[in-house]
PDB file of C-alpha atoms in Angstrom:
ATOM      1  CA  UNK A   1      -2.221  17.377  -0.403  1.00 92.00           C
ATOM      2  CA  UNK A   2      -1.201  16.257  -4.008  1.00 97.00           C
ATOM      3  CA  UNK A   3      -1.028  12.496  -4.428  1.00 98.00           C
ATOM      4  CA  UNK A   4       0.556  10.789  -7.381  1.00 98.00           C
ATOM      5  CA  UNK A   5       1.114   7.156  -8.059  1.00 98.00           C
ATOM      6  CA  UNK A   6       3.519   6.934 -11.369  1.00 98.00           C
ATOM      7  CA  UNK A   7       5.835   4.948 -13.418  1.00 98.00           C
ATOM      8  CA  UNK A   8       8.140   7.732 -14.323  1.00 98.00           C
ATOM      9  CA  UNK A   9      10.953   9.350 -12.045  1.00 98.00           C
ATOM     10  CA  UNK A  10      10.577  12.056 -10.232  1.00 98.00           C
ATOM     11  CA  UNK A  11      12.542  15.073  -9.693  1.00 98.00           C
ATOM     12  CA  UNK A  12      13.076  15.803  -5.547  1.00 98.00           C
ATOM     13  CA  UNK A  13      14.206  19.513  -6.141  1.00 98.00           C
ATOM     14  CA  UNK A  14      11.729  20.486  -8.380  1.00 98.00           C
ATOM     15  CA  UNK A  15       8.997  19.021  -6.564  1.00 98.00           C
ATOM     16  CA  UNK A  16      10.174  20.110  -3.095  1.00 98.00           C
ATOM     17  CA  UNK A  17      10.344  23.816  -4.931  1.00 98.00           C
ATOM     18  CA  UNK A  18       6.965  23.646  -6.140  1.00 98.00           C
ATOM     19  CA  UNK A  19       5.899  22.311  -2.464  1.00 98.00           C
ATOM     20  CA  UNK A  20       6.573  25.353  -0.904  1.00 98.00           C
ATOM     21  CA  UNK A  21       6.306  27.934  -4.098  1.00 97.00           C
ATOM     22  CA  UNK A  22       4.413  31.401  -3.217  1.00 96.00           C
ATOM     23  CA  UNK A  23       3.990  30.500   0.478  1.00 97.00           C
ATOM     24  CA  UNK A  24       5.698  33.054   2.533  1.00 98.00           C
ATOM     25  CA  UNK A  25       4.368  31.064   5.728  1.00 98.00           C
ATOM     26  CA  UNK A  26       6.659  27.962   5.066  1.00 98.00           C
ATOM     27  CA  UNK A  27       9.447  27.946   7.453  1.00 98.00           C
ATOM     28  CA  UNK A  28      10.539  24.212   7.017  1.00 98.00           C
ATOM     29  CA  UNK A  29      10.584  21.734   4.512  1.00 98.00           C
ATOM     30  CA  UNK A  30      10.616  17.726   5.768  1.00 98.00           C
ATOM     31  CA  UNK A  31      11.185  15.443   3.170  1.00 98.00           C
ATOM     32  CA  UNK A  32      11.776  11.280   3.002  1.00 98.00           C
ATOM     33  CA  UNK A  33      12.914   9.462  -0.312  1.00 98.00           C
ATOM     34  CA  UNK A  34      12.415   5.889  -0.522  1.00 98.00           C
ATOM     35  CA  UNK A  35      14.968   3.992  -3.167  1.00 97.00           C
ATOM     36  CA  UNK A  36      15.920   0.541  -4.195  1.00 97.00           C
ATOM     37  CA  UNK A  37      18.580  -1.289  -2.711  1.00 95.00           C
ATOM     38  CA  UNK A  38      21.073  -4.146  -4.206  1.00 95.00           C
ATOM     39  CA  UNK A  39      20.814  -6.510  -1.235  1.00 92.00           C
ATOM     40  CA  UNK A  40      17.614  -7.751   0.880  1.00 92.00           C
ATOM     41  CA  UNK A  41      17.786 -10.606   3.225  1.00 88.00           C
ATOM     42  CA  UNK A  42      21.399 -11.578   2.114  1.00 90.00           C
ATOM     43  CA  UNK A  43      20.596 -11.903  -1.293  1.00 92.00           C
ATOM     44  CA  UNK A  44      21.581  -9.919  -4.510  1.00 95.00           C
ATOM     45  CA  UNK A  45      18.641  -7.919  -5.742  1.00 95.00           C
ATOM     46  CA  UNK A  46      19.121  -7.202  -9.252  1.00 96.00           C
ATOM     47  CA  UNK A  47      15.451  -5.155  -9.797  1.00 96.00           C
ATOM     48  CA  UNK A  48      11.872  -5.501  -8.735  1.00 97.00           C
ATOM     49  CA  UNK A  49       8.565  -5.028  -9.543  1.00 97.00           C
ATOM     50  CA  UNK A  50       5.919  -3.124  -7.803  1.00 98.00           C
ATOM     51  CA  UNK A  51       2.279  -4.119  -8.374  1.00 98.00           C
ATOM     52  CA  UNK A  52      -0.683  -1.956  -6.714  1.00 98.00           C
ATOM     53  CA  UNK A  53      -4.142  -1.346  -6.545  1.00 98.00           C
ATOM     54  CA  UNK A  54      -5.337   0.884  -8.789  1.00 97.00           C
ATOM     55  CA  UNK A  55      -8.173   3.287  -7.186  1.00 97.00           C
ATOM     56  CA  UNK A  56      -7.499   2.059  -3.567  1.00 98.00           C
ATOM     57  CA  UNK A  57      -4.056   2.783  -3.795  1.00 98.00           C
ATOM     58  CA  UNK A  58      -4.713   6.372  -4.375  1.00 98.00           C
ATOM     59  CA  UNK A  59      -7.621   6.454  -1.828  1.00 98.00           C
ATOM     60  CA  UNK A  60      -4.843   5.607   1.001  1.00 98.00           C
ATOM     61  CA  UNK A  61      -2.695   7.731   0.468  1.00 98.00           C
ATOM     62  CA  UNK A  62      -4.881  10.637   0.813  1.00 98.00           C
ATOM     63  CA  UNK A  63      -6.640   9.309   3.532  1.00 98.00           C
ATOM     64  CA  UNK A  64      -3.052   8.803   5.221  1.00 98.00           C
ATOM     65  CA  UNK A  65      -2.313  12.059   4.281  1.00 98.00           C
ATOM     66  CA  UNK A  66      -5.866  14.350   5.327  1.00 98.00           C
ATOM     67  CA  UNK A  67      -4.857  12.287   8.686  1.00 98.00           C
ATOM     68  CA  UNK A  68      -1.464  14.064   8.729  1.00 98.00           C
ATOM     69  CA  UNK A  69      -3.085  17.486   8.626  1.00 98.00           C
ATOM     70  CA  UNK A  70      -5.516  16.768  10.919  1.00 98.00           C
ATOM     71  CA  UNK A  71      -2.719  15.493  13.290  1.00 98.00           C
ATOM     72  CA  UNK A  72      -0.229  18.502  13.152  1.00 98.00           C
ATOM     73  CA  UNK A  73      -0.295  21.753  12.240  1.00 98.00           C
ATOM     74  CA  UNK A  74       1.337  21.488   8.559  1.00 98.00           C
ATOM     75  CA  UNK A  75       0.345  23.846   5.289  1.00 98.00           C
ATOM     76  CA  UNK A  76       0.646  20.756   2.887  1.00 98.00           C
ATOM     77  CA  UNK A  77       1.778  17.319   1.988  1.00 98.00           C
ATOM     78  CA  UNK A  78       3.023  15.485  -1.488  1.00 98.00           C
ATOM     79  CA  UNK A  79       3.207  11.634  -1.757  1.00 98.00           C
ATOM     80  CA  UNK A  80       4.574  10.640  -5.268  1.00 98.00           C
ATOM     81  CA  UNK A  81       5.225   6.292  -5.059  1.00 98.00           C
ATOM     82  CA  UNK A  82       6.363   4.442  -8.274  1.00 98.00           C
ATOM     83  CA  UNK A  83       5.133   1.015  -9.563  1.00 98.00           C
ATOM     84  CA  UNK A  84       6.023  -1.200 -12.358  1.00 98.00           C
ATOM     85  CA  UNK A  85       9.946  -1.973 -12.895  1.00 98.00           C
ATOM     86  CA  UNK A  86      12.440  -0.621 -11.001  1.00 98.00           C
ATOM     87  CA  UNK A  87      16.434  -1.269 -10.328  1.00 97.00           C
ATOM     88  CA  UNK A  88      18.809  -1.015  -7.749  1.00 97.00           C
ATOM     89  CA  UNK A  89      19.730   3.397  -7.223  1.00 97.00           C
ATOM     90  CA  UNK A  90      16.297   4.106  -8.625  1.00 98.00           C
ATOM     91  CA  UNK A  91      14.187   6.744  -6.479  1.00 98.00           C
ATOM     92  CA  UNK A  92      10.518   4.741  -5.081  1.00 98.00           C
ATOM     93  CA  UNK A  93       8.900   7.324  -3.162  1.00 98.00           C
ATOM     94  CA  UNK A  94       9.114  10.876  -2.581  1.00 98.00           C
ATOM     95  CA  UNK A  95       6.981  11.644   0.904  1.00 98.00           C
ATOM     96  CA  UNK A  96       7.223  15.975   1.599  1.00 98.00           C
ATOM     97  CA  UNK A  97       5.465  18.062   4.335  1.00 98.00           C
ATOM     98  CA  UNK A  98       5.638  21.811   4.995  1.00 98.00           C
ATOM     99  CA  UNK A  99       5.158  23.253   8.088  1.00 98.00           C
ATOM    100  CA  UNK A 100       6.034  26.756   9.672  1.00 98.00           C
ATOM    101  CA  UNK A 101       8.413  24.688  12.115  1.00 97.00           C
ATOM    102  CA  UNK A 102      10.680  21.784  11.750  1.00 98.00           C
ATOM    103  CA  UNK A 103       9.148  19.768  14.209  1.00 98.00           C
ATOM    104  CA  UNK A 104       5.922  19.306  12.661  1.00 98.00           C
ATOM    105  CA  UNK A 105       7.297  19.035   9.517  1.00 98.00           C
ATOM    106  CA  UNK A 106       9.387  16.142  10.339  1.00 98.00           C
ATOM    107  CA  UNK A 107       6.751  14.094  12.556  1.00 98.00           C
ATOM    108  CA  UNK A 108       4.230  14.371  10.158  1.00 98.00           C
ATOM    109  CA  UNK A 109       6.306  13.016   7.289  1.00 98.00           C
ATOM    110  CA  UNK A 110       7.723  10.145   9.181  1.00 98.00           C
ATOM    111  CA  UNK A 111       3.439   9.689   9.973  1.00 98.00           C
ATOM    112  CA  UNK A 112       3.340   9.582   6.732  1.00 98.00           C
ATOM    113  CA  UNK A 113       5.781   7.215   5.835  1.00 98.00           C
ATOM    114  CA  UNK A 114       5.004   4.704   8.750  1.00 97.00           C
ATOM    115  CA  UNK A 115       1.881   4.762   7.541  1.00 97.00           C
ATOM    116  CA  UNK A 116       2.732   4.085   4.221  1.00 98.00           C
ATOM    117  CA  UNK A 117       4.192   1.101   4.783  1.00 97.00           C
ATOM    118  CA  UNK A 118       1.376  -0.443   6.934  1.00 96.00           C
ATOM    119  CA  UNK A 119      -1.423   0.692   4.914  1.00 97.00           C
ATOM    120  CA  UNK A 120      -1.112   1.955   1.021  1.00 98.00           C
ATOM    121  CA  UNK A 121      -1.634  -1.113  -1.338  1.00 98.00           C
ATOM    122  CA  UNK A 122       1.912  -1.605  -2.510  1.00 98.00           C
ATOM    123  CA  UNK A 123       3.463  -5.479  -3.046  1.00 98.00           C
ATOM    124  CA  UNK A 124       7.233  -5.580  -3.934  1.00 97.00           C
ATOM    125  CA  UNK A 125       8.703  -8.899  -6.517  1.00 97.00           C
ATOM    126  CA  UNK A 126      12.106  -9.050  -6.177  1.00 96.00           C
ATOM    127  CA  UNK A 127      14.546 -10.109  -8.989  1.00 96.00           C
ATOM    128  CA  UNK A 128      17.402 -12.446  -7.078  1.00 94.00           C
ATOM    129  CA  UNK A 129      19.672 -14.909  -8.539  1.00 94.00           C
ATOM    130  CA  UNK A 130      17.428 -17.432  -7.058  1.00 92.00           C
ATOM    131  CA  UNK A 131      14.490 -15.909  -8.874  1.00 94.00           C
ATOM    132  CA  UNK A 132      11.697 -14.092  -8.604  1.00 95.00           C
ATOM    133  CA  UNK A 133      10.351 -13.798  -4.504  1.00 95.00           C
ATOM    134  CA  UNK A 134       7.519 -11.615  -3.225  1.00 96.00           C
ATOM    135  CA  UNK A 135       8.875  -9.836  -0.777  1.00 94.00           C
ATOM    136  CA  UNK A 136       7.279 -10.410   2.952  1.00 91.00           C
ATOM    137  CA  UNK A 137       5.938  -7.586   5.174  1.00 89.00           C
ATOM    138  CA  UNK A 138       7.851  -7.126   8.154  1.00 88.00           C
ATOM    139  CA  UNK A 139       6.869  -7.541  12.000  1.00 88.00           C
ATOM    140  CA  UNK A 140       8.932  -4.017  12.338  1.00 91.00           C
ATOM    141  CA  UNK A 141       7.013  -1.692  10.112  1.00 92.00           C
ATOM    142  CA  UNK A 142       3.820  -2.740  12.046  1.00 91.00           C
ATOM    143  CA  UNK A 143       5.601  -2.105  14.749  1.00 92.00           C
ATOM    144  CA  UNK A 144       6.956   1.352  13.834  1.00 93.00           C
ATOM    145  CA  UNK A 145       3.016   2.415  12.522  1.00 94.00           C
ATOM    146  CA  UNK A 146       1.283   1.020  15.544  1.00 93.00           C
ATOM    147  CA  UNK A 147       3.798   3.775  17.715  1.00 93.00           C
ATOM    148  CA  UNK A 148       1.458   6.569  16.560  1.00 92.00           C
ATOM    149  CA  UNK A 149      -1.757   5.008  17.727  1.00 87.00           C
ATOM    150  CA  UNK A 150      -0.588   5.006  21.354  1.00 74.00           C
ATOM    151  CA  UNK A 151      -1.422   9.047  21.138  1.00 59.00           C
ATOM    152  CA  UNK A 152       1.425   9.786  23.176  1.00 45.00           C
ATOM    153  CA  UNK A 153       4.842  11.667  21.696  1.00 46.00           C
ATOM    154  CA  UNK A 154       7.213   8.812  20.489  1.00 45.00           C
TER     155      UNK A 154
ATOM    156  CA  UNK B   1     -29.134  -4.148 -10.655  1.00 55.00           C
ATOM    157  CA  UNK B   2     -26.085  -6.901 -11.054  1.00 70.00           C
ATOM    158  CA  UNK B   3     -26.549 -10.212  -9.238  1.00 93.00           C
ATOM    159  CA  UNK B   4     -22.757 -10.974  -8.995  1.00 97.00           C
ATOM    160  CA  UNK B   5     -19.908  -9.518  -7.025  1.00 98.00           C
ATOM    161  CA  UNK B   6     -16.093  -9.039  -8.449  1.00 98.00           C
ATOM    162  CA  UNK B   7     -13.491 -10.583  -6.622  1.00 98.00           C
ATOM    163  CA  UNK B   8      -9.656  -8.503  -7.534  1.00 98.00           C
ATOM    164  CA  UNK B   9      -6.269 -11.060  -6.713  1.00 98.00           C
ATOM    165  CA  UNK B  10      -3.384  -8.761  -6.073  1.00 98.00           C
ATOM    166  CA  UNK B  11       0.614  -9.980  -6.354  1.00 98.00           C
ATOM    167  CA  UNK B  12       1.289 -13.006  -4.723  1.00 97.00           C
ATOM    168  CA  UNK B  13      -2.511 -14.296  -4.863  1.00 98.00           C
ATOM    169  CA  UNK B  14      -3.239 -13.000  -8.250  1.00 98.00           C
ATOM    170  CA  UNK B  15      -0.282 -15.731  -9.266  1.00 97.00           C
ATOM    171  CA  UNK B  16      -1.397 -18.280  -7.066  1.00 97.00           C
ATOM    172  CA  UNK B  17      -5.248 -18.275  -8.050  1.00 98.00           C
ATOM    173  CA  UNK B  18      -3.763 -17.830 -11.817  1.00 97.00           C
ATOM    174  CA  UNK B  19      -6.481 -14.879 -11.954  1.00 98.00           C
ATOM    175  CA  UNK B  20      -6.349 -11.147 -11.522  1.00 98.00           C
ATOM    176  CA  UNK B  21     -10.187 -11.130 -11.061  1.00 97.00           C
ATOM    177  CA  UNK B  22     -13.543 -13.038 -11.295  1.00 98.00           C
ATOM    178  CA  UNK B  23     -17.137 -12.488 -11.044  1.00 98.00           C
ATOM    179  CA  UNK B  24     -19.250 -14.628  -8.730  1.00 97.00           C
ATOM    180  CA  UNK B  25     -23.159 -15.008  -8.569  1.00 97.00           C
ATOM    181  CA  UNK B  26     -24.324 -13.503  -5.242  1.00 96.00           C
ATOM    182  CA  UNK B  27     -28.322 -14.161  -4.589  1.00 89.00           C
ATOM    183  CA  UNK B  28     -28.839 -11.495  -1.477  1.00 92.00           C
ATOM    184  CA  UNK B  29     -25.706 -11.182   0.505  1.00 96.00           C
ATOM    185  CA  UNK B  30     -22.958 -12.342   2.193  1.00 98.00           C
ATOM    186  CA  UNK B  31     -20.338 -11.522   4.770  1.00 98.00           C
ATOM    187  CA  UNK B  32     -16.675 -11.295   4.231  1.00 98.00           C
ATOM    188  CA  UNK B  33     -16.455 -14.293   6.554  1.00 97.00           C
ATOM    189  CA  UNK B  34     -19.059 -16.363   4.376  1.00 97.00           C
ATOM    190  CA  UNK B  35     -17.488 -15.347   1.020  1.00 98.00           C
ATOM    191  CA  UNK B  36     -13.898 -16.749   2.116  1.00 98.00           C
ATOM    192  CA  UNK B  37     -15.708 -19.818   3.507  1.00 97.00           C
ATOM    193  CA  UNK B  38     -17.235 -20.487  -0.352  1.00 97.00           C
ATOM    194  CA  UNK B  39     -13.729 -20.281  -1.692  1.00 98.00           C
ATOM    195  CA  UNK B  40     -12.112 -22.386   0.675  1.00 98.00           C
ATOM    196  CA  UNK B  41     -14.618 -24.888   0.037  1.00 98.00           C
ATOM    197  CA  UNK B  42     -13.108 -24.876  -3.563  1.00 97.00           C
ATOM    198  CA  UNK B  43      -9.639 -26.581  -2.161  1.00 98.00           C
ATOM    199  CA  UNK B  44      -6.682 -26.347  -4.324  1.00 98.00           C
ATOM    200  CA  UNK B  45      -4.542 -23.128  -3.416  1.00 98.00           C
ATOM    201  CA  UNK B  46      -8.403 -21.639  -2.562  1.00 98.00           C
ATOM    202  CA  UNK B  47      -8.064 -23.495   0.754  1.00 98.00           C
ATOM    203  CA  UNK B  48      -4.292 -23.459   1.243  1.00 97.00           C
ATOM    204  CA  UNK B  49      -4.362 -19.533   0.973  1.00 97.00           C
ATOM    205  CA  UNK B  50      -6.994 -18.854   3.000  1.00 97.00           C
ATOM    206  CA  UNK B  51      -6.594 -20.864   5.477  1.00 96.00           C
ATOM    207  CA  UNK B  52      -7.146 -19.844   8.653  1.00 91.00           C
ATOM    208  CA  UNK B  53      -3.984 -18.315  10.231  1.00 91.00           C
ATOM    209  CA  UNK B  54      -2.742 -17.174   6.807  1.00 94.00           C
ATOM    210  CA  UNK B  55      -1.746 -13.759   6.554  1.00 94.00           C
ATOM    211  CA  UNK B  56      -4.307 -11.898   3.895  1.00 97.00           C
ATOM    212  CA  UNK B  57      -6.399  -8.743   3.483  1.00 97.00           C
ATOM    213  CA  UNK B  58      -9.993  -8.051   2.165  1.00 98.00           C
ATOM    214  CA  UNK B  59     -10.652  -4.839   0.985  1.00 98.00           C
ATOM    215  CA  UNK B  60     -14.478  -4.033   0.086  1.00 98.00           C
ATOM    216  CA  UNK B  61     -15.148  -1.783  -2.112  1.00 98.00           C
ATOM    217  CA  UNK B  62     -11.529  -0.909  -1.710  1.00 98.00           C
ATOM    218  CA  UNK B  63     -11.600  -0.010   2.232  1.00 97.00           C
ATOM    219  CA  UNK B  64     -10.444  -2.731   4.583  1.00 96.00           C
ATOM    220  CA  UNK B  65     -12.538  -4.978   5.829  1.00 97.00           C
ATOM    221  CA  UNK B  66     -13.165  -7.566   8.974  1.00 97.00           C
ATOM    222  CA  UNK B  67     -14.890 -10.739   8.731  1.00 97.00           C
ATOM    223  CA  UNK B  68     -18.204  -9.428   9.771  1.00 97.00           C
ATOM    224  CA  UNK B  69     -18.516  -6.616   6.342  1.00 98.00           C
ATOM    225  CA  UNK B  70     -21.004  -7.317   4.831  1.00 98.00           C
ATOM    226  CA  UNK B  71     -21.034  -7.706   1.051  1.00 98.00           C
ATOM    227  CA  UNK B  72     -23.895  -7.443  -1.767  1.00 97.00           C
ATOM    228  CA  UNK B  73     -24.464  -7.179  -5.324  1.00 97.00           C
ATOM    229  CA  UNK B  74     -22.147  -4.771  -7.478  1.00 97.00           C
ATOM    230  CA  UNK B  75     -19.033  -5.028  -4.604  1.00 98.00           C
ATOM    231  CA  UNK B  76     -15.978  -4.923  -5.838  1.00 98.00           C
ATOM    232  CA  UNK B  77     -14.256  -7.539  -2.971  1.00 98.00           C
ATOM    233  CA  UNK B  78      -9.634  -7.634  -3.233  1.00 98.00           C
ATOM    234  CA  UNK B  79      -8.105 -10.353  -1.344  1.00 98.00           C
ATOM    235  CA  UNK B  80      -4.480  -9.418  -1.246  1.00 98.00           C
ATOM    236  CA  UNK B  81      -1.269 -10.410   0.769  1.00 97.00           C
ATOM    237  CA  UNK B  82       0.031  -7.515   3.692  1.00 96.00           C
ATOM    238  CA  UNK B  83       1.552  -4.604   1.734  1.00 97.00           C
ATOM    239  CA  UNK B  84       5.099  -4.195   1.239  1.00 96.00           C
ATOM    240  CA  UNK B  85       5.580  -0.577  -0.563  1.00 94.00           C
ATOM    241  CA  UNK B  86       7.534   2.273   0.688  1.00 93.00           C
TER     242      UNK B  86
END
């Protein structure tokens, strides 16, 4: 249920293999990579920065994530989310779930994700050619988070 | 035992308040709704921000929290814009 909040890279394969190193039981491996795009809202985004809260940031994420495990029957989780500067290409976050089946695997990192979004202390600044812009949440994340609290399958 | 509460500005509201944090005399306590009501009554972006209708958090202690939390010496009280990671 490892959580990491970091300025460096990460590597995917070499996390994903440590994910699921020395258990036997792991059948499936769900992962979701998060990186930064060139364009938002029809502009040219040249790099951002991402700010957080130190201390609550990590506290969300494992709360996000103990709620994953107690949601669907998964062995274990990883959450690794960059801050400071990034550019277009770079890798932002690395959300992984194992699971004896795909299905659980899969639902519980898009949980995760969704969650994410809604909930861990993140704020994007956008480089444009216009200038620096916070970028604003969207109606559609909420949206996509609030679809797990109606209990029922999606 | 401290007889002030911090107060933590994250991203867009750390830049508008021109602070990242503060530390405010508290005499017994207060609510979350009371504490935004003393800033507002400071005006300048204070009372534009947190206007009612604006779009802001408060954390407590760094867990989310509704109008009604209440808050006491030694809290550690973020106001913060919706999050945008991922």
């Amino acid at each position: 249920m490892a959580v990491r909040v970091q300025t460096a890279d990460f590597d995917v394969g070499a996390e994903l293999a440590a994910l699921r190193s020395g258990n036997p039981a792991v059948g499936a491996v769900a992962s979701f990579i998060g990186c930064v795009r060139d364009m938002n809202e029809g502009d040219r985004v040249g790099g951002m920065f991402l700010e957080h809260y130190p201390g609550m940031t990590e506290r969300e994420l494992e709360k996000i994530a103990a709620e994953a495990k107690a949601r669907w029957d998964i062995f274990d989780t990883l959450i690794i989310h960059r801050v400071g500067e990034l550019k277009p290409l770079d890798q932002i976050v690395l959300v992984a779930v194992t699971s004896a089946h795909r299905g659980e695997a899969l639902a519980a990192c898009e949980f995760i994700m969704d969650y994410l979004k809604t909930r861990a202390p993140f704020w994007k600044r956008e480089s444009t050619p216009e200038g620096e812009r916070w970028v604003d949440a969207r109606v559609s994340d909420d949206a996509a988070a609030a679809r797990w609290d109606a209990g029922a399958a999606r | 035992m401290s007889s002030h509460i911090t107060l933590v500005y994250l991203a867009r509201l750390r830049e508008r308040f021109g602070a990242a944090r503060e530390t405010l005399p508290l005499a017994g306590e207060t609510t979350v709704a009371g504490l935004l009501e003393t800033l507002r009554a400071r005006g300048g972006e204070f009372a534009v921000e947190l206007a009612a209708g604006r779009a802001f958090r408060v954390a407590v202690n760094q867990e989310v929290a509704g109008p009604e939390q209440r808050i006491v010496a030694g809290d550690e009280v973020a106001i913060f814009p919706p999050v945008t990671g991922g």
